XYZ file of C-alpha atoms in Angstrom:
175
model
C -18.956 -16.631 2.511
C -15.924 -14.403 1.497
C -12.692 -15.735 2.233
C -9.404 -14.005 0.627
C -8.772 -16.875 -1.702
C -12.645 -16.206 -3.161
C -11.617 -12.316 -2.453
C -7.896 -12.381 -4.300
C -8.061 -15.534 -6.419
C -5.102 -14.179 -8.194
C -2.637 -13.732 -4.818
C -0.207 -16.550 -4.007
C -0.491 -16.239 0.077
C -2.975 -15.805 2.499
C -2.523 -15.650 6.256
C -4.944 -18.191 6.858
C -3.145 -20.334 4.320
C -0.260 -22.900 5.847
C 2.896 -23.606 4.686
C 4.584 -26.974 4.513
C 8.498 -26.723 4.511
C 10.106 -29.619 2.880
C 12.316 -30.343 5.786
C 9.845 -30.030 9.062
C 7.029 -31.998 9.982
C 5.362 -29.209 11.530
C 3.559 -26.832 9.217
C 4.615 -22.706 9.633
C 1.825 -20.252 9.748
C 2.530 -16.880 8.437
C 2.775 -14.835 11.323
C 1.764 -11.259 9.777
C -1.704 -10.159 10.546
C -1.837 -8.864 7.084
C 0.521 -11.049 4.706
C 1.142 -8.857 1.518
C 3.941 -7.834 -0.200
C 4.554 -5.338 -3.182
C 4.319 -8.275 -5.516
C 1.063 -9.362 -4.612
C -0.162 -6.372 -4.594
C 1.418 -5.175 -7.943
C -0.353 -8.271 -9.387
C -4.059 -7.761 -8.393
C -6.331 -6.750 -10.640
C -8.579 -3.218 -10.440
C -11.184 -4.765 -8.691
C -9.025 -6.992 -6.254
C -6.868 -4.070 -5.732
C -10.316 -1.794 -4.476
C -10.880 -4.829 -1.914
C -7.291 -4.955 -1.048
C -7.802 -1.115 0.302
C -10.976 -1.590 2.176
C -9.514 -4.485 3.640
C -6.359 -2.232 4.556
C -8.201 1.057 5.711
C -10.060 -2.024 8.369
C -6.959 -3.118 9.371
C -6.046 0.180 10.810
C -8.396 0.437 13.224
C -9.260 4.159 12.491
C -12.614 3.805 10.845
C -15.795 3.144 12.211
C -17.352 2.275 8.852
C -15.876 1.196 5.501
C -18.178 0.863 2.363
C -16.355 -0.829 -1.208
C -19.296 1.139 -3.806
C -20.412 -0.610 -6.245
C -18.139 -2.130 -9.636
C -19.860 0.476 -11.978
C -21.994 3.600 -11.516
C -19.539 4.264 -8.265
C -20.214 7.942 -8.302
C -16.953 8.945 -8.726
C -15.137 7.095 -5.629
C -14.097 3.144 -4.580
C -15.028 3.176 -0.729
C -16.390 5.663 1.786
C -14.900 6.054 5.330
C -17.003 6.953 8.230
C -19.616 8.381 5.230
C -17.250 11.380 5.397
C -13.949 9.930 3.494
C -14.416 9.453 -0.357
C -11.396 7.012 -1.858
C -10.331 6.548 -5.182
C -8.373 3.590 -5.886
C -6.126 3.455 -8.975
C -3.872 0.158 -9.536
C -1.167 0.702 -12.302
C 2.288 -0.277 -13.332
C 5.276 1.120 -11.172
C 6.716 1.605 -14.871
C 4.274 4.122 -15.720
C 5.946 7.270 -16.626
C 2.838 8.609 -18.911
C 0.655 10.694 -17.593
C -2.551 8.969 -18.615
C -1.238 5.733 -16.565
C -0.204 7.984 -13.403
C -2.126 9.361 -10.654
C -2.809 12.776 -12.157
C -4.551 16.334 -11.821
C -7.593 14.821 -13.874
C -8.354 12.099 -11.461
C -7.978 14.459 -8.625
C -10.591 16.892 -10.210
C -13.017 13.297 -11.258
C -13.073 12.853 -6.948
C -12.841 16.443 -6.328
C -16.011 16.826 -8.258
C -17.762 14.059 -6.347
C -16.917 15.214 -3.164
C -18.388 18.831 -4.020
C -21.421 17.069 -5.254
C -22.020 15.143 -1.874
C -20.756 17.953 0.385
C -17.225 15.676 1.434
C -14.248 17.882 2.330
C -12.066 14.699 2.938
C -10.230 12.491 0.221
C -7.672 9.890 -0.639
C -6.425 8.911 -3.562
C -4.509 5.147 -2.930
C -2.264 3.369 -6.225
C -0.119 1.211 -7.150
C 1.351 3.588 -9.305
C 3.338 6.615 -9.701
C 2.082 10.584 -8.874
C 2.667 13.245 -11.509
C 3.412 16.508 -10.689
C 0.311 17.797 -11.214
C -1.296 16.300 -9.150
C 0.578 17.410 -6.011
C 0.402 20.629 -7.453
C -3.717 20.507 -7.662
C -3.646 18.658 -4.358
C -2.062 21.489 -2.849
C -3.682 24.297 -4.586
C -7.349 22.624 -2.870
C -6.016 22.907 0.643
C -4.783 26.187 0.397
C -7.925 28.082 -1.326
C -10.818 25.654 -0.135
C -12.084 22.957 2.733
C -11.078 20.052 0.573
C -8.240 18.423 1.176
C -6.849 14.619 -0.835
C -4.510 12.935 0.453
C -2.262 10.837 -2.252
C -1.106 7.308 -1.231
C 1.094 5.115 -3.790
C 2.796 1.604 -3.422
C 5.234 3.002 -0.628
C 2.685 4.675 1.807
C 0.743 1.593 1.794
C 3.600 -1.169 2.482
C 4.335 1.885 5.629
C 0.699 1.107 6.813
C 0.939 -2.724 6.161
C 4.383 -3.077 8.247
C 2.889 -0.638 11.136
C -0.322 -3.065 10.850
C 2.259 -6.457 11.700
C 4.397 -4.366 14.019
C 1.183 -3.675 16.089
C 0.133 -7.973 15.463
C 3.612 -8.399 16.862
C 3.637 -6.372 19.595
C 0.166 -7.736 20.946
C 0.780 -11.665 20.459
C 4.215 -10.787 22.857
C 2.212 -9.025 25.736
């Protein structure tokens, strides 16, 4: 049985997880349907992180199917959407300013050249980190002069989807 302590051993709070205050007798349960903030999720490693996303692309609702690939040998992506959706997740330092520790035109091209391969117009690339240049330029360049188009997420896109995911929780415990 998974459970997000066995899932994120490393993450301080879980939704399932109580809180005692020192000064109430009644214990407070987190109220967010999906509890994470950017420190938590700056402080998971690669493989937590990869989890974290297929856990987060559920949570939206929009997906039919969500696959996490395999730890090695993934073929080039993290987790397939609807078998049409290749994602490549990348968790690195906010401080990051290099190149080879930013989201860059070279990983682009690594899941551009898996999606060729297995006939996938449709991709994401999700991190923790920064996005070079480069790699918006590339990005770009694909939609414009073929039928592949990435999509680049960092740290700020997905605290946007985690906050619409509790608004939503919020919204449907008031009805």
């Amino acid at each position: 049985i998974y459970t997000p302590r066995t899932l994120f051993p490393y993450t301080t709070l879980f939704r399932s997880e109580i809180i005692q205050p020192e000064n109430e007798m009644e214990p407070i349960i987190d109220k967010n349907k999906f509890p994470y903030t950017r420190e938590i999720i700056k402080q998971m490693q690669w493989r937590e992180f990869e989890k974290f996303c297929r856990d987060l692309f559920e949570e939206t609702g929009q997906y039919k199917s969500i696959e996490l690939t395999q730890e090695k040998y993934d073929g080039g992506k993290d987790i397939i959407l609807d078998s049409k959706i290749y994602v490549e997740c990348k968790r690195y330092t906010d401080k990051a300013t290099h190149e080879e520790y930013m989201i860059g035109r070279e990983i682009c091209q690594k899941l551009t050249g898996a999606m060729i391969a297995d006939g996938i117009n449709e991709g994401i690339i999700i991190t923790t980190g920064n996005i070079h240049q480069n790699a918006w330029d590339y990005t770009r360049k694909l939609k414009l002069k073929t039928k592949i188009n990435i999509k680049l997420m960092d740290l700020n896109d997905i605290m946007k989807i985690i906050e619409t995911i509790n608004a939503s929780e919020i919204l449907v415990s008031n009805l």
